[in-house]
Coordinates of C-alpha atoms in Angstrom, one line a residue:
M1 CA 0.0 0.1 -0.3
E2 CA 1.4 3.2 -0.7
L3 CA -0.6 6.0 0.5
I4 CA 2.2 8.9 -1.0
S5 CA 3.9 8.4 -4.1
S6 CA 7.5 7.7 -4.0
D7 CA 8.2 9.6 -7.2
L8 CA 7.6 12.7 -5.3
K9 CA 10.4 15.3 -5.3
I10 CA 10.1 17.2 -1.8
D11 CA 13.3 19.3 -1.2
F12 CA 13.5 18.2 2.6
I13 CA 17.3 19.1 2.6
G14 CA 16.4 22.6 1.4
K15 CA 14.0 23.3 3.8
S16 CA 15.9 22.1 6.7
K17 CA 17.5 25.2 7.4
F18 CA 14.1 26.7 8.3
A19 CA 13.0 23.3 10.2
L20 CA 16.1 23.3 12.5
L21 CA 15.7 27.2 13.3
L22 CA 12.2 26.1 14.0
S23 CA 13.4 23.1 16.1
F24 CA 16.3 25.5 18.0
V25 CA 13.2 28.2 19.1
L26 CA 11.2 25.1 20.2
A27 CA 13.8 23.6 22.2
I28 CA 14.9 26.8 24.1
A29 CA 11.2 27.3 25.0
S30 CA 11.4 23.6 26.4
I31 CA 14.3 24.0 28.4
Y32 CA 12.4 27.2 29.8
I33 CA 9.5 25.8 30.5
W34 CA 11.2 22.8 32.0
V35 CA 13.1 25.4 34.4
S36 CA 10.2 27.9 35.2
R37 CA 7.8 24.7 36.5
G38 CA 10.6 23.9 39.4
E39 CA 10.0 21.0 41.3
D40 CA 5.7 21.5 40.8
K41 CA 7.0 19.6 37.2
Y42 CA 7.5 16.5 38.9
G43 CA 4.7 14.0 39.9
I44 CA 4.6 12.4 43.3
D45 CA 6.7 9.2 41.9
Y46 CA 9.8 12.0 41.3
K47 CA 9.1 14.3 44.6
G48 CA 7.3 12.2 47.0
G49 CA 4.0 11.9 48.1
H50 CA 0.9 10.0 49.5
A51 CA -0.4 6.5 48.0
I52 CA -3.6 6.1 49.6
V53 CA -5.6 2.8 49.2
V54 CA -9.4 3.4 49.4
Q55 CA -12.6 1.4 49.7
V56 CA -15.4 2.8 47.8
P57 CA -18.9 1.2 46.8
S58 CA -18.3 -1.4 43.8
S59 CA -20.8 1.0 41.6
A60 CA -18.1 3.7 41.8
S61 CA -15.6 4.2 38.8
S62 CA -12.1 6.1 38.9
E63 CA -13.7 9.0 36.9
N64 CA -16.4 9.3 39.8
I65 CA -13.2 9.6 42.3
R66 CA -11.4 11.7 40.2
S67 CA -14.4 14.2 40.1
A68 CA -15.1 14.0 44.0
L69 CA -11.4 15.1 44.1
K70 CA -11.3 17.9 41.6
T71 CA -14.4 19.4 43.6
A72 CA -12.5 19.3 46.7
D73 CA -9.8 21.2 45.2
I74 CA -7.2 18.3 45.7
S75 CA -5.1 18.7 42.2
G76 CA -2.6 16.3 40.5
A77 CA -4.2 13.2 42.2
I78 CA -3.2 10.2 39.9
V79 CA -6.1 7.5 40.6
Q80 CA -5.8 3.4 39.7
S81 CA -7.9 0.9 40.1
F82 CA -6.5 -1.6 42.9
E83 CA -9.1 -4.0 43.2
E84 CA -11.8 -3.0 41.0
A85 CA -14.4 -5.3 41.5
D86 CA -14.0 -5.0 45.3
G87 CA -14.5 -1.0 44.9
Q88 CA -10.7 -0.6 46.1
Y89 CA -8.6 2.3 44.5
S90 CA -5.2 3.8 44.9
I91 CA -4.8 7.4 45.2
R92 CA -1.7 9.2 44.6
L93 CA -1.0 13.0 45.2
G94 CA 1.6 15.0 47.0
G95 CA 2.5 16.8 50.2
S96 CA 4.3 16.7 53.0
L97 CA 4.8 13.9 56.0
E98 CA 3.4 16.2 58.3
E99 CA 0.3 16.9 56.2
T100 CA -0.5 13.1 56.1
E101 CA -3.5 13.0 58.9
T102 CA -5.1 16.3 57.1
I103 CA -4.5 14.8 53.8
K104 CA -6.4 11.4 54.6
S105 CA -9.5 13.0 56.2
K106 CA -9.7 15.7 53.0
V107 CA -9.7 12.4 50.8
K108 CA -11.9 10.6 52.9
D109 CA -14.4 13.2 53.5
S110 CA -14.7 14.8 49.8
L111 CA -15.2 10.9 48.7
S112 CA -18.0 10.4 50.9
K113 CA -19.7 13.5 50.1
F114 CA -19.6 13.0 46.2
L115 CA -20.5 9.4 46.6
S116 CA -23.0 9.6 49.3
A117 CA -21.3 6.3 50.9
D118 CA -19.3 5.2 53.6
V119 CA -15.3 5.3 52.6
K120 CA -12.7 3.3 54.1
I121 CA -9.0 4.3 54.0
L122 CA -7.2 1.1 54.0
Q123 CA -3.6 1.8 53.5
T124 CA -1.6 4.7 53.5
D125 CA 2.0 4.9 52.2
Y126 CA 4.3 8.0 52.1
V127 CA 7.2 8.6 49.9
G128 CA 10.0 11.0 50.8
P129 CA 11.7 13.1 48.6
T130 CA 14.9 11.6 49.1
I131 CA 13.8 8.1 47.3
G132 CA 12.0 10.6 45.0
A133 CA 15.1 12.3 43.7
E134 CA 16.9 9.1 43.7
L135 CA 14.1 7.6 41.4
R136 CA 15.0 11.1 38.9
K137 CA 18.5 10.2 39.0
N138 CA 17.8 6.6 37.7
A139 CA 15.5 7.6 35.4
L140 CA 18.1 10.5 33.8
I141 CA 21.2 7.4 33.8
A142 CA 18.7 4.8 32.1
T143 CA 17.7 7.6 29.7
I144 CA 21.3 8.7 28.9
I145 CA 22.7 4.8 29.0
G146 CA 20.0 4.3 26.0
L147 CA 21.0 7.2 23.8
I148 CA 24.9 6.1 24.5
C149 CA 23.9 2.6 23.3
I150 CA 21.8 4.1 19.9
L151 CA 25.0 6.0 19.4
I152 CA 27.5 3.2 19.3
Y153 CA 24.8 0.5 17.5
I154 CA 24.2 3.0 14.8
S155 CA 28.0 3.6 14.4
F156 CA 28.4 0.2 13.8
R157 CA 25.6 -0.5 11.5
F158 CA 26.2 2.8 9.4
D159 CA 28.2 5.7 9.9
F160 CA 29.3 8.1 13.0
S161 CA 27.6 10.8 10.6
F162 CA 24.6 8.6 10.8
A163 CA 24.4 8.1 14.6
L164 CA 25.1 11.5 15.5
G165 CA 22.1 12.5 13.3
A166 CA 19.9 9.7 15.0
V167 CA 20.6 10.9 18.3
V168 CA 20.3 14.3 17.8
A169 CA 16.7 14.0 16.9
L170 CA 16.5 11.7 19.7
F171 CA 17.2 14.5 22.1
H172 CA 15.2 17.0 20.1
D173 CA 12.0 14.7 20.4
V174 CA 12.5 14.1 23.9
I175 CA 13.3 17.9 25.0
I176 CA 10.4 19.0 22.9
G177 CA 8.4 16.6 23.4
I178 CA 8.4 17.3 27.2
G179 CA 8.2 20.6 27.0
I180 CA 4.8 20.6 25.1
Y181 CA 4.1 17.8 27.6
L182 CA 4.7 20.3 30.6
A183 CA 3.1 23.1 28.7
C184 CA -0.2 21.3 28.3
G185 CA -0.3 21.3 32.4
H186 CA 1.0 17.6 33.2
M187 CA 3.6 16.2 35.5
I188 CA 6.1 14.2 35.0
N189 CA 6.1 10.5 36.4
M190 CA 6.7 7.1 36.0
A191 CA 4.0 7.0 32.9
T192 CA 6.1 9.5 31.5
L193 CA 9.3 7.5 31.3
A194 CA 7.8 4.7 29.8
A195 CA 6.6 7.2 26.9
V196 CA 9.9 9.0 26.6
L197 CA 11.5 5.6 26.2
T198 CA 9.0 4.1 23.8
I199 CA 8.8 7.4 21.9
V200 CA 12.9 6.7 21.7
G201 CA 12.4 3.6 20.3
Y202 CA 9.8 4.2 17.7
S203 CA 11.9 7.4 16.5
V204 CA 15.0 5.7 16.1
N205 CA 13.1 3.0 14.0
D206 CA 12.1 5.5 12.1
T207 CA 15.5 7.2 11.3
I208 CA 17.2 3.7 10.8
I209 CA 14.6 3.1 8.1
V210 CA 15.7 6.1 6.1
F211 CA 19.1 5.9 6.9
D212 CA 19.2 2.5 5.4
R213 CA 18.0 3.5 2.3
V214 CA 20.5 6.2 2.1
R215 CA 23.3 3.4 2.5
E216 CA 21.5 1.4 -0.5
E217 CA 21.3 4.5 -2.5
M218 CA 24.9 4.8 -1.7
M219 CA 25.9 1.2 -2.6
K220 CA 24.1 1.6 -6.3
A221 CA 25.5 5.0 -7.2
K222 CA 29.1 5.4 -8.8
S223 CA 29.0 9.2 -7.7
F224 CA 26.3 11.2 -6.2
D225 CA 25.0 14.4 -5.3
L226 CA 24.7 14.1 -1.2
D227 CA 21.5 16.5 -1.1
E228 CA 19.7 14.8 -3.6
L229 CA 20.2 11.3 -2.3
L230 CA 19.1 12.0 0.7
N231 CA 15.8 13.7 -0.7
R232 CA 15.4 10.8 -2.9
S233 CA 15.5 8.2 0.3
I234 CA 13.4 9.9 2.5
N235 CA 10.7 10.7 -0.3
S236 CA 11.1 6.8 -1.2
T237 CA 10.4 6.0 2.4
L238 CA 7.7 8.7 2.8
S239 CA 4.6 6.7 2.3
R240 CA 5.4 3.9 4.8
T241 CA 6.5 6.4 7.6
V242 CA 3.5 8.6 7.4
I243 CA 1.5 5.4 7.3
T244 CA 3.0 3.9 10.3
S245 CA 2.7 7.2 12.0
L246 CA -0.6 7.9 11.4
L247 CA -1.9 3.9 12.6
T248 CA 0.4 4.6 15.6
L249 CA -1.4 7.8 16.2
F250 CA -4.9 6.7 16.1
S251 CA -4.0 4.1 18.6
A252 CA -2.6 6.6 20.8
L253 CA -5.1 9.0 20.5
A254 CA -7.8 6.4 21.2
L255 CA -6.0 5.7 24.6
L256 CA -5.7 9.2 25.2
L257 CA -9.6 9.7 24.7
F258 CA -10.7 6.6 26.6
G259 CA -8.2 5.3 28.7
G260 CA -8.4 8.0 32.0
G261 CA -5.8 8.6 34.6
A262 CA -2.1 7.4 34.0
I263 CA -3.2 5.8 30.9
A264 CA -4.2 9.5 29.8
D265 CA -0.9 10.5 30.4
L266 CA 1.3 8.2 29.2
S267 CA -1.1 8.3 25.5
L268 CA -0.6 12.3 25.6
F269 CA 3.1 12.0 25.4
L270 CA 2.9 9.4 22.9
V271 CA 0.8 11.7 20.8
I272 CA 3.2 14.4 21.1
G273 CA 6.2 12.2 20.3
I274 CA 5.0 10.7 17.4
I275 CA 4.2 14.2 15.7
V276 CA 7.3 15.3 16.9
G277 CA 9.7 12.1 16.2
T278 CA 8.1 11.7 12.7
Y279 CA 9.0 15.5 12.2
S280 CA 12.3 15.3 13.6
T281 CA 12.8 11.6 10.9
F282 CA 12.4 14.0 8.0
F283 CA 13.8 17.5 8.8
I284 CA 16.4 16.7 11.7
A285 CA 18.1 13.5 11.5
S286 CA 19.4 13.5 7.9
P287 CA 20.1 17.7 7.5
V288 CA 22.3 16.9 10.8
A289 CA 24.1 13.7 9.1
R290 CA 24.5 15.7 6.1
A291 CA 26.1 18.6 7.9
W292 CA 28.6 16.5 9.7
E293 CA 29.5 14.6 6.3
M294 CA 30.2 17.8 4.6
R295 CA 32.3 19.2 7.5
Q296 CA 34.9 16.1 7.3
L297 CA 35.0 16.6 3.6
A298 CA 35.5 20.3 4.2
K299 CA 38.5 18.9 6.5
I300 CA 39.8 16.3 3.9
H301 CA 40.0 19.0 1.0
K302 CA 42.0 21.9 3.2

């Protein structure tokens, strides 16, 4: 199935200067959002807070509990079914250790009032900020190790210029993706990290397909113009990339619209990441690889 003709001659490389400028502006804006949000950008997983298990009537749903907490001005709570059949739910929200009893009472009172039923607090756990900071550090280390492994793998399979293009595109996707996600008012938690790693894998797969076509074209041609070859390779894989992106995007949108809770958080980042990742496949990875290759050629001819 070919959604877009492979005979198209879109000048992706020619448009890359504007695309790189746009990406630079978005990256700076994303970093600004990251810094300006401070500790507020982290969810309970990464800054500490409370995990409360409650028992409500079995007829109540996760959405009912979220509405009850919202009515009581309890913001940023993550609600997940614990034992849905028995009406047990886990509620995760911020707050210090000294506020534990106050938070428990507020949660219980808001649920009892909204659901017009007796609500029991079955368990309360507190995650301290030290543990949250350790989790943040481990998440950052895991992401950096993943990017280094990708750089090494693509360097062996292709060439360093391609590896550099792929890794720059991945940094681009992660930084801008997180910036847009935070701008939407969401917080970074475990689900966000899972989505980030998913997008990293998705984006590098798209990029490798384009680079594989570039390598094929290089092997077939006795001599070639690098810009023309890169454009031809991107255009020839355009239909496949767009179809894959659209199908994945529709699945993520379905989760976003009907998932709720942590699933909605994860799927929102997936939607953002798929769009940004597809854009970087066309306008970031190959132009960066080209820029490095041209730089090396200029050194040789000096």
